[in-house]
XYZ file of C-alpha atoms in Angstrom:
245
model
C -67.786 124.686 -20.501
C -66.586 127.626 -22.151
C -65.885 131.551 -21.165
C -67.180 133.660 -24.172
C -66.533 137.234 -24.331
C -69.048 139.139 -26.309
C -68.515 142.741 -27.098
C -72.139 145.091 -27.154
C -73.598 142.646 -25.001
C -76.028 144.523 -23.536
C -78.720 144.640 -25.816
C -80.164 142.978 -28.703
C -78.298 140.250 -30.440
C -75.164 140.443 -28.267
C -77.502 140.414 -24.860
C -79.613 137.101 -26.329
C -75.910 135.634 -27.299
C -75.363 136.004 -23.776
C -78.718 134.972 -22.043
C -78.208 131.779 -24.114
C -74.671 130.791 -23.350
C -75.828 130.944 -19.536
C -78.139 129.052 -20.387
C -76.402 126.277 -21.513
C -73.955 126.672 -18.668
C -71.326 128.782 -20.018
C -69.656 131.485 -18.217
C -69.929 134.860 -19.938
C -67.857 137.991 -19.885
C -70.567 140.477 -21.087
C -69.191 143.955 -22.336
C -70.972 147.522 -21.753
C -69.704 150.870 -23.213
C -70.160 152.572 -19.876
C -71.042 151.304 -15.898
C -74.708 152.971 -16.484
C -74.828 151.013 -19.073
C -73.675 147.376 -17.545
C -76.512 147.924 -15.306
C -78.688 147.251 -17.865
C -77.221 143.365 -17.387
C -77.456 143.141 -13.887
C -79.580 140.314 -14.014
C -76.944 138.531 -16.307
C -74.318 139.171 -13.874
C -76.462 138.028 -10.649
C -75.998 134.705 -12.583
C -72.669 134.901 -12.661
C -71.759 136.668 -16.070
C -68.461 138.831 -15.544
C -68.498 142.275 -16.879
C -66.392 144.703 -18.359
C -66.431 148.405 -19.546
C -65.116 150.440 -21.854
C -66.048 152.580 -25.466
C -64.561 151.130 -28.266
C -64.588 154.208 -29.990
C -61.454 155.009 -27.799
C -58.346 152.972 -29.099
C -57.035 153.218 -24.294
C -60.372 152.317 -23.804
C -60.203 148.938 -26.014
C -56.722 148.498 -24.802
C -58.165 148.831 -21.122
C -61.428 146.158 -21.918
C -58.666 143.684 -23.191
C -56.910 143.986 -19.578
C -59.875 143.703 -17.945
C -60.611 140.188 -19.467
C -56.924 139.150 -18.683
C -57.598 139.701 -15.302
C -61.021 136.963 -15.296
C -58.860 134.473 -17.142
C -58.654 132.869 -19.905
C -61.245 133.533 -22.879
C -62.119 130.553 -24.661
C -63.660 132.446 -27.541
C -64.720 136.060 -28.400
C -67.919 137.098 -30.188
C -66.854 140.611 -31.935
C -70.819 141.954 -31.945
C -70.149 145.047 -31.085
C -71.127 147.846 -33.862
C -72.523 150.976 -34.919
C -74.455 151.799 -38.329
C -72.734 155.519 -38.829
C -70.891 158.423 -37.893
C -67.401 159.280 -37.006
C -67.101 156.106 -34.499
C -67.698 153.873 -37.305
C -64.723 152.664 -38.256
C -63.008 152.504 -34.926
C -65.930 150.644 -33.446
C -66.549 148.367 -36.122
C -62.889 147.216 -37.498
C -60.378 148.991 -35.030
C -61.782 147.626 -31.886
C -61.923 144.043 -33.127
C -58.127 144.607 -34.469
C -57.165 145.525 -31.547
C -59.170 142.699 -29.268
C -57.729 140.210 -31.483
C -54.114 141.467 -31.337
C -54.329 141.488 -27.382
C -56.438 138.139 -25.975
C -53.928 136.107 -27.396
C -55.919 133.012 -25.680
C -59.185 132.552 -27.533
C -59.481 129.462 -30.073
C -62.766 130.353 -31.504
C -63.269 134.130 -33.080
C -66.756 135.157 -34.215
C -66.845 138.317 -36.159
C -70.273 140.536 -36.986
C -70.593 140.559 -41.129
C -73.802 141.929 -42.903
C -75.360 141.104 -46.062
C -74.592 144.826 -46.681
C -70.943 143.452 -46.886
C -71.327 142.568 -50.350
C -72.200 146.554 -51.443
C -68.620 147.657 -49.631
C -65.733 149.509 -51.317
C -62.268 147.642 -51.276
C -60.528 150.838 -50.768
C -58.852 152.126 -47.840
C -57.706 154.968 -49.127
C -58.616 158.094 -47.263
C -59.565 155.957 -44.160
C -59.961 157.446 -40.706
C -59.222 155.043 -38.203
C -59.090 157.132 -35.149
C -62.338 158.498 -35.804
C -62.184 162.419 -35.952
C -64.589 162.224 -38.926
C -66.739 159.535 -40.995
C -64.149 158.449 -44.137
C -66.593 154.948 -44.758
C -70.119 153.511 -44.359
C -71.537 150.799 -42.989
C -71.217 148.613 -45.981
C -67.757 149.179 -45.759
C -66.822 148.728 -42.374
C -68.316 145.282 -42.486
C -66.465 144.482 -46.051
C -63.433 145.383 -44.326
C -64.342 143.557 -40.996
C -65.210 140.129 -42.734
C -61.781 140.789 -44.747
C -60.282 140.791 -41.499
C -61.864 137.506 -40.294
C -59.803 135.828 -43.802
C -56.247 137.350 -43.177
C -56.875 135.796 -39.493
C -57.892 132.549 -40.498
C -54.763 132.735 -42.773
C -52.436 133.607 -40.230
C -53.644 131.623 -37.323
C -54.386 128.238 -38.448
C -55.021 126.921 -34.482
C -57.944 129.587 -34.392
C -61.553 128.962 -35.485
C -62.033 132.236 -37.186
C -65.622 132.695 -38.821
C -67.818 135.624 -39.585
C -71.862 135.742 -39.200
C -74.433 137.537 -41.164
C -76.932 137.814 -38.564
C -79.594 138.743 -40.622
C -82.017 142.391 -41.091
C -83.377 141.766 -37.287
C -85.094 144.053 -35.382
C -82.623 145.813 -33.203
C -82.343 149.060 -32.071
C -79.881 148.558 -34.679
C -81.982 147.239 -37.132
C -84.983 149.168 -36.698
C -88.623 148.253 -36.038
C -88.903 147.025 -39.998
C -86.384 144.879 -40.376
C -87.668 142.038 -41.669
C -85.456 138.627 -40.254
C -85.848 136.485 -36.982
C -84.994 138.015 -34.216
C -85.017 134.790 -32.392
C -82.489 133.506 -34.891
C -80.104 136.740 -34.597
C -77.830 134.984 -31.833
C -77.873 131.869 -32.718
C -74.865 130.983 -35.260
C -72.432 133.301 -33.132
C -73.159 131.302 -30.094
C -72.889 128.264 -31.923
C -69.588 129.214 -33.522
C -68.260 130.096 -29.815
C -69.250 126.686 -27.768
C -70.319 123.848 -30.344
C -69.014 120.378 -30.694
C -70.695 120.174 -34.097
C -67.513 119.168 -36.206
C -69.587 121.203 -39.226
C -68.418 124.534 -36.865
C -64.690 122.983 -36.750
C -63.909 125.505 -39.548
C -62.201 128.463 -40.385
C -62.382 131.508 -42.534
C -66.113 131.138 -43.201
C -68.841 133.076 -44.101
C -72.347 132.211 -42.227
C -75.749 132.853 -41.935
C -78.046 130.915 -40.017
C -75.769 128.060 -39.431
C -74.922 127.528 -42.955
C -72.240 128.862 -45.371
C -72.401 131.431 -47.981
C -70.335 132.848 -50.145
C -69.034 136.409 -49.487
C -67.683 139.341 -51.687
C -64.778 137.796 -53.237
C -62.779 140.832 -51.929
C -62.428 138.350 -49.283
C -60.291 136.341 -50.789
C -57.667 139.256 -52.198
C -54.781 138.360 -50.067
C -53.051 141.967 -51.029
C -56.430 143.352 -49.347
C -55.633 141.316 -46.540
C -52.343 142.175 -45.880
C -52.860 146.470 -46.613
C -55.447 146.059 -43.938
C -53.424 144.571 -41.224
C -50.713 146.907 -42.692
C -52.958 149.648 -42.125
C -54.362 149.210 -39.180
C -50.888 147.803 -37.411
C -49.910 151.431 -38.363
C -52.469 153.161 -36.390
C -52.946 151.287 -33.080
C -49.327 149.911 -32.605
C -50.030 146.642 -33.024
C -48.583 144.026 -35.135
C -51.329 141.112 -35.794
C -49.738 139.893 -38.595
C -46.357 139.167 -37.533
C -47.015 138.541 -34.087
């Protein structure tokens, strides 16, 4: 049995991550941007799914989620789903927040990160970044270029971790919108996989997946100079030293 943490768990592919872990007799720590809003997985926590709050737009707020999970114990593995598709938040939610959740739950030995196919269409650039958020310096494309470039430099540095990163596919999310065109059935599925499996195929790291099989990423992936600006960067701006830690 393991105790998965998954961030934006309380709707769409993060909630069905979560419903399916249960399932298969995992304990979950499910994560909800406000207390309205973890009331929207009070059924998941009836069944004994911990919960935890807090907006990872806010660099305390991430800070306080990460104490919060301390106190349940130790996290076997985190699923980073939690995102946003625009606006000022968009960096801080989608590659600050999982910095930062990495840097601090020092425990985990499996780290699932939220890619998209849209990866491959991101700029390699960090100049003129905005980390804290006070206005919109990238797009979506971007964020998850710089988010799966993330995943890499940790798979580098840690070589005890399991750190992989998921295309989940176009599924139709609130996220996604009512025309996306993938499974939704199949959104959860390789993140929950990558958390809990046995399967010595998952016994990787530093991969890019979609659907339970590999593909090949934007080879800005690879750039170790990327790598290291990034944690460079973002070391800079929250206080935290992943790299050398």
């Amino acid at each position: 049995m393991s105790r998965v943490l998954i961030t934006g768990s309380t709707d769409g592919i993060g909630r069905a991550a979560a419903e399916s872990l249960l399932d298969a007799g995992h304990e979950v720590v499910v994560h909800a941007r406000t207390r309205q809003r973890l009331s929207a997985v009070e059924d998941l926590t009836a069944r004994g799914a911990f919960g935890v709050v807090g907006d990872l737009a806010h660099l305390d707020q991430v800070q306080d989620v990460a104490e919060q999970a301390h106190r349940i114990g130790s996290i076997s593995a985190v699923i980073h789903n939690a995102g946003v598709i625009d606006g000022a938040s968009l960096l801080p939610v989608n590659v600050v927040a999982p910095y930062v959740l990495t840097a601090l739950l020092r425990d985990p030995g499996r780290l699932v990160y939220l890619s998209s196919s849209m990866h491959r269409s991101g700029h390699a650039d960090l100049a003129g970044a905005d980390w804290s958020g006070s206005k919109e310096s990238a797009s979506y494309s971007d964020s998850k270029l710089l988010i799966t470039t993330l995943m890499a430099a940790v798979a580098r540095l840690w070589p005890s971790v399991l750190a992989n990163a998921v295309d989940p596919g176009w599924v139709p999310t609130k996220m996604g919108g009512p025309s996306a065109s993938d499974d939704l059935e199949l959104g959860h599925v390789t993140q929950a996989w990558l958390a809990t499996t046995d399967d010595p195929q998952a016994h990787v790291s530093g991969r890019y997946w979609h659907h339970q099989r590999t593909e090949k990423p934007h080879p800005a992936r690879h750039d170790e100079r990327l790598q290291n600006e990034l944690l460079a960067a973002l070391a800079q701006h929250t206080g935290l030293d992943l790299q050398h830690s």
